[in-house]
C-alpha atoms as an extended CHARMM CRD file, in Angstrom:
* protein
*
        96  EXT
         1         1  MET       CA             53.9650000000       41.5820000000       10.8180000000  PROA      1               0.0000000000
         2         2  ASN       CA             57.0210000000       39.3960000000       10.3710000000  PROA      2               0.0000000000
         3         3  ASN       CA             58.0050000000       38.7960000000        6.7400000000  PROA      3               0.0000000000
         4         4  SER       CA             60.5490000000       35.9890000000        6.7630000000  PROA      4               0.0000000000
         5         5  ALA       CA             61.3310000000       36.5700000000        3.0690000000  PROA      5               0.0000000000
         6         6  VAL       CA             62.8360000000       40.0140000000        3.7280000000  PROA      6               0.0000000000
         7         7  GLY       CA             66.6180000000       39.9610000000        3.5830000000  PROA      7               0.0000000000
         8         8  ARG       CA             66.8160000000       36.6240000000        1.7970000000  PROA      8               0.0000000000
         9         9  SER       CA             67.7340000000       35.9730000000       -1.7990000000  PROA      9               0.0000000000
        10        10  TRP       CA             65.2120000000       34.8130000000       -4.3790000000  PROA      10              0.0000000000
        11        11  ASP       CA             67.1040000000       31.5190000000       -4.6870000000  PROA      11              0.0000000000
        12        12  GLU       CA             66.5930000000       30.8500000000       -0.9690000000  PROA      12              0.0000000000
        13        13  VAL       CA             62.8960000000       31.6780000000       -1.0940000000  PROA      13              0.0000000000
        14        14  ARG       CA             62.4100000000       29.7280000000       -4.3380000000  PROA      14              0.0000000000
        15        15  ALA       CA             64.0760000000       26.6550000000       -2.8210000000  PROA      15              0.0000000000
        16        16  GLU       CA             61.5320000000       26.7470000000        0.0220000000  PROA      16              0.0000000000
        17        17  LEU       CA             58.5340000000       27.2180000000       -2.2670000000  PROA      17              0.0000000000
        18        18  PHE       CA             59.3430000000       24.8000000000       -5.0790000000  PROA      18              0.0000000000
        19        19  THR       CA             60.8160000000       21.3430000000       -5.4600000000  PROA      19              0.0000000000
        20        20  PRO       CA             64.1120000000       20.9240000000       -7.3200000000  PROA      20              0.0000000000
        21        21  GLU       CA             62.1470000000       19.3220000000      -10.1700000000  PROA      21              0.0000000000
        22        22  GLU       CA             59.8190000000       22.3370000000      -10.4400000000  PROA      22              0.0000000000
        23        23  ILE       CA             62.7930000000       24.6980000000      -10.4530000000  PROA      23              0.0000000000
        24        24  ALA       CA             64.5600000000       22.6520000000      -13.1500000000  PROA      24              0.0000000000
        25        25  GLU       CA             61.3850000000       22.6040000000      -15.2680000000  PROA      25              0.0000000000
        26        26  SER       CA             60.9810000000       26.3570000000      -14.9060000000  PROA      26              0.0000000000
        27        27  ASN       CA             64.6240000000       26.9760000000      -15.8100000000  PROA      27              0.0000000000
        28        28  LEU       CA             64.2970000000       24.7820000000      -18.9080000000  PROA      28              0.0000000000
        29        29  ARG       CA             61.1000000000       26.5540000000      -19.9900000000  PROA      29              0.0000000000
        30        30  VAL       CA             62.7700000000       29.9690000000      -19.5940000000  PROA      30              0.0000000000
        31        31  ALA       CA             65.8400000000       28.8080000000      -21.5570000000  PROA      31              0.0000000000
        32        32  LEU       CA             63.7400000000       27.3900000000      -24.4080000000  PROA      32              0.0000000000
        33        33  ILE       CA             61.5770000000       30.4820000000      -24.7040000000  PROA      33              0.0000000000
        34        34  GLY       CA             64.6660000000       32.6770000000      -24.4890000000  PROA      34              0.0000000000
        35        35  GLU       CA             66.2370000000       30.7780000000      -27.3880000000  PROA      35              0.0000000000
        36        36  ILE       CA             63.1280000000       31.2190000000      -29.5220000000  PROA      36              0.0000000000
        37        37  ILE       CA             63.0170000000       34.9490000000      -28.8210000000  PROA      37              0.0000000000
        38        38  LYS       CA             66.7550000000       35.3550000000      -29.4510000000  PROA      38              0.0000000000
        39        39  ALA       CA             66.7020000000       33.3930000000      -32.7180000000  PROA      39              0.0000000000
        40        40  ARG       CA             63.6250000000       35.2540000000      -33.9410000000  PROA      40              0.0000000000
        41        41  LYS       CA             65.1010000000       38.6690000000      -33.1610000000  PROA      41              0.0000000000
        42        42  ASP       CA             68.5890000000       37.7720000000      -34.4530000000  PROA      42              0.0000000000
        43        43  GLN       CA             67.0060000000       36.8330000000      -37.7800000000  PROA      43              0.0000000000
        44        44  GLY       CA             64.7810000000       39.9180000000      -37.8580000000  PROA      44              0.0000000000
        45        45  ILE       CA             61.6030000000       37.8470000000      -37.8840000000  PROA      45              0.0000000000
        46        46  SER       CA             58.4580000000       39.3550000000      -36.3770000000  PROA      46              0.0000000000
        47        47  GLN       CA             55.9470000000       37.2780000000      -34.4680000000  PROA      47              0.0000000000
        48        48  ARG       CA             53.5620000000       37.7260000000      -37.4090000000  PROA      48              0.0000000000
        49        49  LYS       CA             56.1780000000       36.4010000000      -39.8690000000  PROA      49              0.0000000000
        50        50  LEU       CA             56.9160000000       33.4780000000      -37.5440000000  PROA      50              0.0000000000
        51        51  GLU       CA             53.1910000000       32.7160000000      -37.5980000000  PROA      51              0.0000000000
        52        52  GLU       CA             53.3430000000       32.5160000000      -41.4100000000  PROA      52              0.0000000000
        53        53  LEU       CA             56.4420000000       30.3050000000      -41.3330000000  PROA      53              0.0000000000
        54        54  SER       CA             55.3710000000       27.9970000000      -38.4980000000  PROA      54              0.0000000000
        55        55  GLY       CA             51.5830000000       27.8660000000      -38.6140000000  PROA      55              0.0000000000
        56        56  VAL       CA             51.4380000000       28.8540000000      -34.9240000000  PROA      56              0.0000000000
        57        57  LYS       CA             49.1250000000       31.8310000000      -34.3430000000  PROA      57              0.0000000000
        58        58  GLN       CA             50.8450000000       35.1200000000      -33.5070000000  PROA      58              0.0000000000
        59        59  THR       CA             48.7270000000       35.4800000000      -30.3740000000  PROA      59              0.0000000000
        60        60  ALA       CA             49.9840000000       32.0830000000      -29.1580000000  PROA      60              0.0000000000
        61        61  ILE       CA             53.5840000000       33.0810000000      -29.9640000000  PROA      61              0.0000000000
        62        62  ALA       CA             53.1310000000       36.2620000000      -27.9160000000  PROA      62              0.0000000000
        63        63  ARG       CA             51.6880000000       34.3250000000      -24.9590000000  PROA      63              0.0000000000
        64        64  ILE       CA             54.5390000000       31.7860000000      -25.1530000000  PROA      64              0.0000000000
        65        65  GLU       CA             57.1860000000       34.5200000000      -25.3050000000  PROA      65              0.0000000000
        66        66  LYS       CA             55.6320000000       36.2930000000      -22.3010000000  PROA      66              0.0000000000
        67        67  GLY       CA             55.5830000000       33.0250000000      -20.3600000000  PROA      67              0.0000000000
        68        68  ASN       CA             51.8050000000       33.0760000000      -20.0300000000  PROA      68              0.0000000000
        69        69  ILE       CA             51.4220000000       29.5890000000      -21.4870000000  PROA      69              0.0000000000
        70        70  SER       CA             53.6450000000       26.5360000000      -21.6590000000  PROA      70              0.0000000000
        71        71  PRO       CA             53.9070000000       25.2730000000      -25.2230000000  PROA      71              0.0000000000
        72        72  GLN       CA             53.5000000000       21.6290000000      -26.1710000000  PROA      72              0.0000000000
        73        73  ILE       CA             56.5530000000       19.9390000000      -27.7010000000  PROA      73              0.0000000000
        74        74  ASP       CA             54.9830000000       19.8850000000      -31.1740000000  PROA      74              0.0000000000
        75        75  THR       CA             54.4160000000       23.6460000000      -30.9410000000  PROA      75              0.0000000000
        76        76  LEU       CA             58.0510000000       24.1990000000      -29.9350000000  PROA      76              0.0000000000
        77        77  ILE       CA             59.1900000000       22.1560000000      -32.9170000000  PROA      77              0.0000000000
        78        78  LYS       CA             56.9270000000       24.1580000000      -35.2500000000  PROA      78              0.0000000000
        79        79  LEU       CA             58.4270000000       27.4010000000      -33.9170000000  PROA      79              0.0000000000
        80        80  LEU       CA             62.0340000000       26.2270000000      -33.9340000000  PROA      80              0.0000000000
        81        81  ALA       CA             62.1350000000       24.7000000000      -37.4360000000  PROA      81              0.0000000000
        82        82  PRO       CA             61.7490000000       27.9460000000      -39.4300000000  PROA      82              0.0000000000
        83        83  LEU       CA             64.3480000000       29.5190000000      -37.1410000000  PROA      83              0.0000000000
        84        84  GLY       CA             66.8370000000       26.8000000000      -38.1100000000  PROA      84              0.0000000000
        85        85  LYS       CA             66.7330000000       25.2320000000      -34.6540000000  PROA      85              0.0000000000
        86        86  THR       CA             65.6700000000       21.8920000000      -33.2000000000  PROA      86              0.0000000000
        87        87  LEU       CA             65.2810000000       20.2170000000      -29.8280000000  PROA      87              0.0000000000
        88        88  ALA       CA             67.8960000000       17.7670000000      -28.6160000000  PROA      88              0.0000000000
        89        89  VAL       CA             68.0820000000       15.4040000000      -25.6710000000  PROA      89              0.0000000000
        90        90  VAL       CA             71.4750000000       15.7190000000      -24.0180000000  PROA      90              0.0000000000
        91        91  PRO       CA             72.9240000000       14.5140000000      -20.7340000000  PROA      91              0.0000000000
        92        92  MET       CA             72.1790000000       16.8280000000      -17.8130000000  PROA      92              0.0000000000
        93        93  ASN       CA             75.6530000000       16.3320000000      -16.3770000000  PROA      93              0.0000000000
        94        94  PRO       CA             78.0100000000       15.9510000000      -19.3150000000  PROA      94              0.0000000000
        95        95  ALA       CA             81.2650000000       14.1550000000      -18.5330000000  PROA      95              0.0000000000
        96        96  GLU       CA             84.0420000000       16.6020000000      -17.8380000000  PROA      96              0.0000000000
């Protein structure tokens, strides 16, 4: 059995499996979820407390943080607000 993935990096395999748009979307999702987790932990807020502050169920927060579901924008905003964060639209390639 010939496994062409052996000996190649994940980036090489990923580039074959997914479009650049899918990769960018995945990277953005991971970054957003990572920011929520970091802010929550930095502030010592449990998922249960974030549920109280945001109105988003703790079970949904857990699934979002594990990457099992992709949150809607309104859900992200509900989670970010009590953490003192917001979403912003910024240029992808800022002028250097």
